[in-house]
Structure formats: C-alpha cells, structure tokens
Amino acid sequence: MWRRAATRGIETVACIGGSVAAVCTAAAAPGEGAEAYSWGYGQLGQLGHPGEVDHVVPKKVALLSKAKVTMLVSGPAAKSSAAVGADGKVYTFGCGRDGRLGHGSGLDAVNQDVPKAVAGIKGDAVAAACGEAHTLVLTADNRVWSFGKPRQGRLGRPCGAKEGGVPAVVAGLGGPEAAKLAGVSAGRAHSVAWDASGALFAWGAGHDGAPGLGSTADVAVPTRVGGSALAAATAAGATVVQASCGRDHTLVLLSNGAVLAMGADDSGQCGTGQAALRHLEPVQVRGLGGPDEGAPRVVRVLAGDQHSVAILEDGGAMAWGGNSSGQLATGDRSDVGIPRRIETTMLEGERVVGGAAGGNHTLLLLASGEVLAVGRGRNGQLGRGDTTESVAAYRLEPVRVESLSRSALGGSRSVTTVAAGSDHSLALVADSRA
C-alpha cells in the first residue's frame, strides 16, 4: 500500500510495501510535527522564506508548518523546491520561469518566495521531483503529473508553451491497470520513473544519453529502458529498485546492490573508469554490488550535477565524478572516475543512512540524526554560517551542520530527510519518537 510518510534520507521515492525494502529499512515517519528547514542560495525564492535572500544557516520554513510536510525535494539542476503535505497537496516555491512551479503559464517569469499549493492535480501526491525547469508529481492513483518547460520532451506529454505550466498527466505511464509506480526523478531536461515490478521508464532530452534509450534523440513519451547491461542484470534476477537523475546523467540501483549509469560521463560521473563523454544506454558502475564477491552493496544512489554518491549497506558511502569544489570528500579537487569510499573521522562509529547530491555539494545524513556537508559553500549551502570563509568557500572534507544537531534542535527532534538543489539545501526535522 502507499505510505505518505517520508523515509529517512529519501527525497524522491515513495515506498510501496516491500518493493524497495533495501531503501526503506531506515524509514522514519516524520509525524504531524515535522518541520522543514532550508538554507543556501535563496535569491529566487527557493528557500521558502519571505524575501529573496540567502541564508547561511538552516532556517525553519514557517509557512510549511500547517502543511505537515512528509517529503521535501529539490534537484541538482534545480533552483526551485517542492514539498508534499500530509493533506496530499504539493507546495512549490522558487524560480517560476517556464511554469516549473505549476501555477499556470501566465506566471511564467514570477518567482514564488513562499510555498504555494499547486492547483489542478487530481489525487493525493505521494512523491515529487524537481528538474531544472520542470517538476514531476506522483499521485496515489498511480499517475505521474508534470509541469514546466515543454521542450525536449521532459514533460512526457504533448503540449505548447501555454499548457506547460498547467499540471497534466504524463502520457502512457501508470494507471489503474499498470504495476504500481514506485518513484520519480528529474534532471536538467530528462525524467525517469520506475515501478514495483522493476521496470524503468525514461523520457526527455537525449543529447547526452541521460534517458539511456540508445540514442541522442529527444524522447517525448515515457519509454522503457533496456540495453545489454540491464538485460544481463534482469536475466540474473535483479530488478530496478531506485533511480536518481543528475544534471545530464542517471544512476540506477538494482536489487542486487549493483549500480548502472547512463548519460554524460565527462567528469567520470558514470563511474566506469574509462574515458567517455557519454553513454547512450546503461553501463555498469565499477566495483559496486552484483555478482562481484566482496563488492559493497548499495542501498541508495544520489546523482548530483556532475558527481555521484552511493549509500552502502554497511553504513558507509562512496562517491565519484566531478570534484571541482571538493564535493566527493576526497580531501582534494581532482575528479574521480570510479567509486571511492568516503573516509573521514566524522564517520567513525556512525552509519550513513541517507543524503543528497546537489550542484557542487553533498549532504550525508547519519543514523544519529546528524548532517554532514562537503563541497561548495559559496551561497551558504553547507549551513556553516559565519564559518564560511569567503564567497569562494568550499570544504574538501565533511563538516557537521551544527544547527541541525540533536543538541541544537532540542528534545528528541532530529533530521529525517535531506535534499539538495543547485545551490541550496533542505532538511525535514521530526520527533524521533513519532
């Protein structure tokens, strides 16, 4: 059955029964007292605070309190945010250009600095995803809705500029007779959805191969992803349990703990260890899960702008790809072509249970409720406040977001979910006893 409760560290997946059990093992319902926090770049309204300004430490999004938020999302290419409420509504805020907030084509160029409910979506929302210029919403009646820029096929439905900003159902996906859809994710100009049977569907811009459909052509309607690597995994009994869209690449998690990748690979974000500009269909990420004996099993994948992160079954995390701001937590700024374990004293005795990959920063959520941040901090997206040294600030090793620690939050409240946008960050805080 559908659960409208967010899961710890999960920003774009709705869990159905046991279909994504590996991801849902750390589930923690936020409960009625859940509170949303945001920080970082806010000059387009993506933080949800009145007044379009940056905030260098996490600040409660007061106007979402009544919505009883169960899921809080953004995306590595996004300058907007979305929240799913216990009332089944979706609230969007941030850059309003191209109708990406779903408030109608007449408001294309209007930014929304306070959360506003999206009208016109039929059915209760259970998940959402933010692309650069479009938004996806998954509803409990097994439909996906889209709104935003109607170019390159990213909306998954035929429409013109005037219709793009009005929510409508994605063509040929889901429905009462289809397998239950399990989640959605959105990149710069592509989209994916996966279902409980393990099928993966993609549509949108094909230039870098991010949809994984074997061509550079744009795809206007959801199409099932295939390819030799996915076919081989399926033949061996593995199924797709989760996917995550980066700016122009996509990560796919399989039930055997292995990971596939497709799309842009110019910074090593596909993790093959081989020089390639792009992969037009799924390829195997080296050294993760699958039949390789001793390879770490992955339970969650996070795709950033040009980097990738994997949360491991053993409580660790690995990262690879672009590292221009230190977002891989390697201690330097050199790109990494294959997955490398994040090694830091801050993880000693801890377990990573979730996280988020943004434009050039990474957030890690620990089982203790602590949040670590690494990478670009120019706009305050690391949540370090006055410890951000300059406008060019970045961190090469993870630092603790002190104002989100249990001691700072008080009582039994702790972070249950984190999300990251292009240059901003979000967290959902709830009573851990709920």
Short mmCIF file of C-alpha atoms in Angstrom, two decimals, residues 7-315:
data_model
loop_
_atom_site.label_atom_id
_atom_site.label_comp_id
_atom_site.label_asym_id
_atom_site.label_seq_id
_atom_site.Cartn_x
_atom_site.Cartn_y
_atom_site.Cartn_z
CA THR A 7 11.62 7.86 4.64
CA ARG A 8 14.86 8.78 6.29
CA GLY A 9 17.22 10.28 3.76
CA ILE A 10 14.92 9.75 0.78
CA GLU A 11 13.95 12.72 -1.32
CA THR A 12 12.24 11.35 -4.42
CA VAL A 13 10.89 7.89 -3.74
CA ALA A 14 7.58 6.66 -2.41
CA CYS A 15 7.75 3.20 -0.85
CA ILE A 16 5.20 0.56 -1.73
CA GLY A 17 5.06 -2.43 0.55
CA GLY A 18 8.39 -4.23 0.27
CA SER A 19 9.21 -3.30 -3.32
CA VAL A 20 12.17 -1.18 -2.29
CA ALA A 21 12.89 -2.83 1.04
CA ALA A 22 16.60 -2.04 1.00
CA VAL A 23 15.82 1.64 0.74
CA CYS A 24 13.01 1.60 3.27
CA THR A 25 14.78 -0.17 6.11
CA ALA A 26 15.65 3.16 7.72
CA ALA A 27 12.13 4.52 7.40
CA ALA A 28 11.07 7.07 9.97
CA ALA A 29 7.70 8.77 9.65
CA PRO A 30 8.03 12.50 10.33
CA GLY A 31 4.67 12.58 12.07
CA GLU A 32 2.39 15.57 12.45
CA GLY A 33 5.07 17.77 13.99
CA ALA A 34 7.51 17.61 11.07
CA GLU A 35 9.22 20.89 10.23
CA ALA A 36 11.00 21.94 7.05
CA TYR A 37 14.34 23.79 7.13
CA SER A 38 16.22 25.42 4.26
CA TRP A 39 19.49 27.26 3.70
CA GLY A 40 21.84 28.46 0.98
CA TYR A 41 21.04 30.42 -2.17
CA GLY A 42 17.61 31.98 -1.86
CA GLN A 43 17.54 34.85 -4.32
CA LEU A 44 14.90 33.17 -6.46
CA GLY A 45 12.72 32.18 -3.51
CA GLN A 46 13.76 28.51 -3.41
CA LEU A 47 14.20 28.59 0.39
CA GLY A 48 10.54 29.37 1.01
CA HIS A 49 11.20 32.38 3.23
CA PRO A 50 9.60 35.77 2.52
CA GLY A 51 12.21 37.95 0.83
CA GLU A 52 14.54 36.54 -1.79
CA VAL A 53 17.81 36.38 0.16
CA ASP A 54 20.47 33.79 1.00
CA HIS A 55 20.51 32.11 4.42
CA VAL A 56 23.83 30.70 5.60
CA VAL A 57 22.38 28.59 8.42
CA PRO A 58 19.28 26.35 8.35
CA LYS A 59 16.08 28.29 8.96
CA LYS A 60 12.63 26.86 9.60
CA VAL A 61 10.21 27.30 6.70
CA ALA A 62 7.41 28.61 8.89
CA LEU A 63 4.85 28.78 6.11
CA LEU A 64 5.01 24.99 5.64
CA SER A 65 4.19 24.18 9.27
CA LYS A 66 0.46 23.79 8.66
CA ALA A 67 1.05 21.54 5.65
CA LYS A 68 2.56 18.79 7.86
CA VAL A 69 5.25 18.04 5.29
CA THR A 70 6.05 14.39 4.60
CA MET A 71 8.53 14.89 1.76
CA LEU A 72 10.83 17.77 0.81
CA VAL A 73 12.60 17.80 -2.57
CA SER A 74 14.77 19.73 -4.98
CA GLY A 75 17.35 18.57 -7.53
CA PRO A 76 20.96 19.14 -8.59
CA ALA A 77 19.90 21.29 -11.55
CA ALA A 78 17.00 22.96 -9.71
CA LYS A 79 16.56 26.47 -8.39
CA SER A 80 13.14 25.53 -7.05
CA SER A 81 11.83 23.30 -4.28
CA ALA A 82 8.71 21.25 -3.60
CA ALA A 83 7.06 19.81 -0.50
CA VAL A 84 4.47 17.05 -0.24
CA GLY A 85 2.00 17.57 2.58
CA ALA A 86 0.03 15.10 4.68
CA ASP A 87 -3.03 16.64 3.03
CA GLY A 88 -1.94 15.18 -0.31
CA LYS A 89 -1.08 18.56 -1.78
CA VAL A 90 2.18 19.67 -3.38
CA TYR A 91 3.64 23.04 -2.45
CA THR A 92 6.22 24.65 -4.75
CA PHE A 93 8.48 27.66 -4.36
CA GLY A 94 11.49 29.24 -6.04
CA CYS A 95 12.16 30.18 -9.66
CA GLY A 96 8.87 30.35 -11.52
CA ARG A 97 10.15 30.70 -15.05
CA ASP A 98 8.65 28.39 -17.70
CA GLY A 99 5.82 27.38 -15.37
CA ARG A 100 8.00 24.95 -13.40
CA LEU A 101 6.07 25.71 -10.19
CA GLY A 102 2.76 24.62 -11.73
CA HIS A 103 0.89 27.83 -11.05
CA GLY A 104 -0.10 28.45 -14.65
CA SER A 105 1.55 29.71 -17.81
CA GLY A 106 0.55 33.29 -17.03
CA LEU A 107 3.02 33.31 -14.12
CA ASP A 108 6.00 32.04 -16.13
CA ALA A 109 8.51 34.65 -15.01
CA VAL A 110 7.23 35.12 -11.46
CA ASN A 111 9.32 33.71 -8.63
CA GLN A 112 7.48 32.32 -5.61
CA ASP A 113 9.30 33.07 -2.35
CA VAL A 114 6.70 31.42 -0.14
CA PRO A 115 5.29 27.89 -0.61
CA LYS A 116 2.10 27.76 -2.65
CA ALA A 117 -0.14 24.74 -3.24
CA VAL A 118 -0.29 23.54 -6.83
CA ALA A 119 -3.86 23.51 -8.12
CA GLY A 120 -5.23 21.08 -10.68
CA ILE A 121 -3.58 17.83 -9.58
CA LYS A 122 -6.19 15.12 -9.09
CA GLY A 123 -5.36 12.52 -6.46
CA ASP A 124 -3.15 12.68 -3.39
CA ALA A 125 0.52 13.38 -4.02
CA VAL A 126 2.95 10.85 -2.54
CA ALA A 127 6.23 11.96 -4.15
CA ALA A 128 7.72 14.73 -6.26
CA ALA A 129 10.91 15.63 -8.13
CA CYS A 130 12.38 18.93 -9.34
CA GLY A 131 14.29 19.30 -12.60
CA GLU A 132 15.93 22.46 -13.84
CA ALA A 133 12.78 23.77 -15.50
CA HIS A 134 10.12 21.15 -14.75
CA THR A 135 8.52 19.28 -11.87
CA LEU A 136 7.09 15.77 -11.55
CA VAL A 137 4.44 14.65 -9.05
CA LEU A 138 3.50 11.02 -8.33
CA THR A 139 -0.04 10.51 -7.03
CA ALA A 140 -1.62 7.68 -5.07
CA ASP A 141 -3.83 6.69 -8.01
CA ASN A 142 -0.68 5.59 -9.88
CA ARG A 143 -0.28 8.60 -12.14
CA VAL A 144 2.61 10.97 -12.80
CA TRP A 145 1.85 14.64 -13.37
CA SER A 146 4.26 17.12 -14.94
CA PHE A 147 4.52 20.85 -15.46
CA GLY A 148 7.16 23.31 -16.62
CA LYS A 149 9.15 23.94 -19.78
CA PRO A 150 7.58 21.95 -22.65
CA ARG A 151 10.76 21.39 -24.63
CA GLN A 152 12.92 18.35 -25.38
CA GLY A 153 10.16 16.04 -24.20
CA ARG A 154 10.89 16.45 -20.49
CA LEU A 155 7.18 16.70 -19.57
CA GLY A 156 6.35 13.37 -21.18
CA ARG A 157 3.26 14.73 -22.88
CA PRO A 158 2.49 16.83 -25.95
CA CYS A 159 1.86 20.47 -25.09
CA GLY A 160 2.73 24.02 -26.05
CA ALA A 161 4.28 26.81 -24.01
CA LYS A 162 0.91 27.96 -22.68
CA GLU A 163 -0.04 24.48 -21.45
CA GLY A 164 3.35 23.58 -19.94
CA GLY A 165 2.79 25.47 -16.71
CA VAL A 166 -0.52 23.73 -16.05
CA PRO A 167 -0.25 20.28 -14.39
CA ALA A 168 -1.29 17.38 -16.60
CA VAL A 169 -0.83 13.61 -16.60
CA VAL A 170 2.26 12.14 -18.26
CA ALA A 171 1.17 10.14 -21.29
CA GLY A 172 1.17 6.33 -21.27
CA LEU A 173 2.59 5.82 -17.79
CA GLY A 174 0.96 4.15 -14.81
CA GLY A 175 -2.78 3.99 -14.41
CA PRO A 176 -5.10 1.56 -12.60
CA GLU A 177 -4.11 -1.48 -14.67
CA ALA A 178 -0.34 -0.93 -14.59
CA ALA A 179 2.20 -2.02 -11.98
CA LYS A 180 2.43 0.42 -9.08
CA LEU A 181 4.84 3.25 -9.78
CA ALA A 182 7.47 3.42 -7.05
CA GLY A 183 9.22 6.74 -7.65
CA VAL A 184 10.21 9.59 -9.95
CA SER A 185 13.33 11.67 -10.53
CA ALA A 186 14.15 14.65 -12.75
CA GLY A 187 17.35 16.04 -14.26
CA ARG A 188 18.13 19.14 -16.27
CA ALA A 189 15.82 18.16 -19.12
CA HIS A 190 15.09 14.45 -18.64
CA SER A 191 12.84 12.42 -16.38
CA VAL A 192 12.58 8.85 -15.09
CA ALA A 193 10.04 6.72 -13.25
CA TRP A 194 10.20 3.14 -12.02
CA ASP A 195 7.60 0.67 -10.87
CA ALA A 196 7.20 -2.13 -8.35
CA SER A 197 7.90 -4.78 -10.99
CA GLY A 198 11.39 -3.38 -11.52
CA ALA A 199 10.75 -1.65 -14.85
CA LEU A 200 12.43 1.71 -15.56
CA PHE A 201 10.94 4.34 -17.88
CA ALA A 202 12.63 7.48 -19.20
CA TRP A 203 11.88 10.45 -21.42
CA GLY A 204 13.24 13.90 -22.29
CA ALA A 205 16.48 15.31 -23.69
CA GLY A 206 18.68 12.68 -25.30
CA HIS A 207 21.74 14.75 -26.25
CA ASP A 208 23.95 13.24 -23.54
CA GLY A 209 22.10 9.94 -23.37
CA ALA A 210 20.66 10.58 -19.91
CA PRO A 211 17.42 8.67 -20.65
CA GLY A 212 19.53 5.61 -21.53
CA LEU A 213 17.50 4.76 -24.62
CA GLY A 214 20.41 4.20 -27.00
CA SER A 215 20.08 7.43 -28.97
CA THR A 216 20.80 11.15 -28.77
CA ALA A 217 17.26 11.93 -29.94
CA ASP A 218 14.81 13.59 -27.57
CA VAL A 219 12.01 11.29 -26.40
CA ALA A 220 8.60 12.87 -25.85
CA VAL A 221 6.83 9.98 -24.10
CA PRO A 222 7.90 7.51 -21.38
CA THR A 223 9.84 4.62 -22.90
CA ARG A 224 11.08 1.52 -21.12
CA VAL A 225 14.86 1.50 -20.65
CA GLY A 226 16.73 -1.54 -21.92
CA GLY A 227 20.27 -2.15 -23.09
CA SER A 228 22.66 -5.07 -22.67
CA ALA A 229 23.80 -4.30 -19.11
CA LEU A 230 20.25 -4.01 -17.79
CA ALA A 231 19.16 -7.07 -19.77
CA ALA A 232 22.01 -9.11 -18.28
CA ALA A 233 21.13 -7.98 -14.76
CA THR A 234 17.47 -8.81 -15.31
CA ALA A 235 18.36 -12.25 -16.65
CA ALA A 236 20.32 -12.86 -13.45
CA GLY A 237 17.25 -11.98 -11.36
CA ALA A 238 18.00 -8.35 -10.50
CA THR A 239 15.40 -5.60 -10.85
CA VAL A 240 15.44 -1.81 -10.71
CA VAL A 241 14.56 -0.53 -7.22
CA GLN A 242 15.53 3.15 -7.44
CA ALA A 243 16.94 5.75 -9.82
CA SER A 244 18.35 9.26 -9.46
CA CYS A 245 18.79 11.92 -12.14
CA GLY A 246 21.81 14.18 -12.14
CA ARG A 247 22.04 17.19 -14.39
CA ASP A 248 22.69 15.12 -17.52
CA HIS A 249 23.29 11.61 -16.20
CA THR A 250 21.21 8.97 -14.42
CA LEU A 251 22.07 6.38 -11.77
CA VAL A 252 20.06 3.16 -11.49
CA LEU A 253 20.10 0.96 -8.37
CA LEU A 254 19.46 -2.76 -8.78
CA SER A 255 18.06 -5.18 -6.21
CA ASN A 256 21.42 -7.00 -6.01
CA GLY A 257 23.12 -3.83 -4.76
CA ALA A 258 24.80 -3.06 -8.08
CA VAL A 259 24.51 0.28 -9.89
CA LEU A 260 24.11 1.17 -13.56
CA ALA A 261 24.68 4.62 -15.06
CA MET A 262 23.91 6.39 -18.33
CA GLY A 263 24.32 9.82 -19.85
CA ALA A 264 27.10 12.38 -19.55
CA ASP A 265 30.42 10.99 -18.29
CA ASP A 266 32.76 13.90 -19.00
CA SER A 267 33.73 14.14 -15.32
CA GLY A 268 33.61 10.42 -14.55
CA GLN A 269 30.10 10.63 -13.07
CA CYS A 270 29.12 7.27 -14.61
CA GLY A 271 31.86 5.51 -12.65
CA THR A 272 33.18 3.23 -15.38
CA GLY A 273 36.82 4.28 -15.01
CA GLN A 274 37.03 4.70 -18.78
CA ALA A 275 37.33 7.95 -20.72
CA ALA A 276 33.98 8.68 -22.36
CA LEU A 277 31.91 11.78 -22.99
CA ARG A 278 28.61 9.93 -22.62
CA HIS A 279 26.87 6.56 -22.53
CA LEU A 280 23.68 6.23 -24.55
CA GLU A 281 22.47 3.16 -22.65
CA PRO A 282 23.07 1.83 -19.11
CA VAL A 283 26.60 0.72 -18.23
CA GLN A 284 27.90 -0.98 -15.09
CA VAL A 285 29.42 1.24 -12.39
CA ARG A 286 32.65 -0.44 -11.33
CA GLY A 287 33.05 -2.24 -8.03
CA LEU A 288 29.55 -1.94 -6.58
CA GLY A 289 27.39 -4.92 -5.58
CA GLY A 290 26.18 -7.50 -8.05
CA PRO A 291 27.94 -10.84 -8.52
CA ASP A 292 31.36 -9.44 -7.55
CA GLU A 293 32.30 -11.19 -4.33
CA GLY A 294 33.24 -8.71 -1.64
CA ALA A 295 31.93 -5.68 -3.55
CA PRO A 296 29.97 -3.29 -1.31
CA ARG A 297 26.20 -3.44 -1.78
CA VAL A 298 24.43 -0.16 -2.44
CA VAL A 299 21.06 0.73 -0.88
CA ARG A 300 20.62 4.25 -2.28
CA VAL A 301 22.04 6.28 -5.18
CA LEU A 302 22.30 10.07 -5.36
CA ALA A 303 23.11 11.84 -8.62
CA GLY A 304 24.45 15.40 -8.46
CA ASP A 305 25.23 17.93 -11.15
CA GLN A 306 28.37 16.12 -12.32
CA HIS A 307 29.05 13.81 -9.39
CA SER A 308 27.53 10.65 -7.93
CA VAL A 309 27.15 9.18 -4.43
CA ALA A 310 26.18 5.71 -3.22
CA ILE A 311 24.93 4.88 0.28
CA LEU A 312 26.15 1.42 1.27
CA GLU A 313 24.52 -1.45 3.13
CA ASP A 314 27.47 -1.48 5.55
CA GLY A 315 26.72 2.12 6.62
#
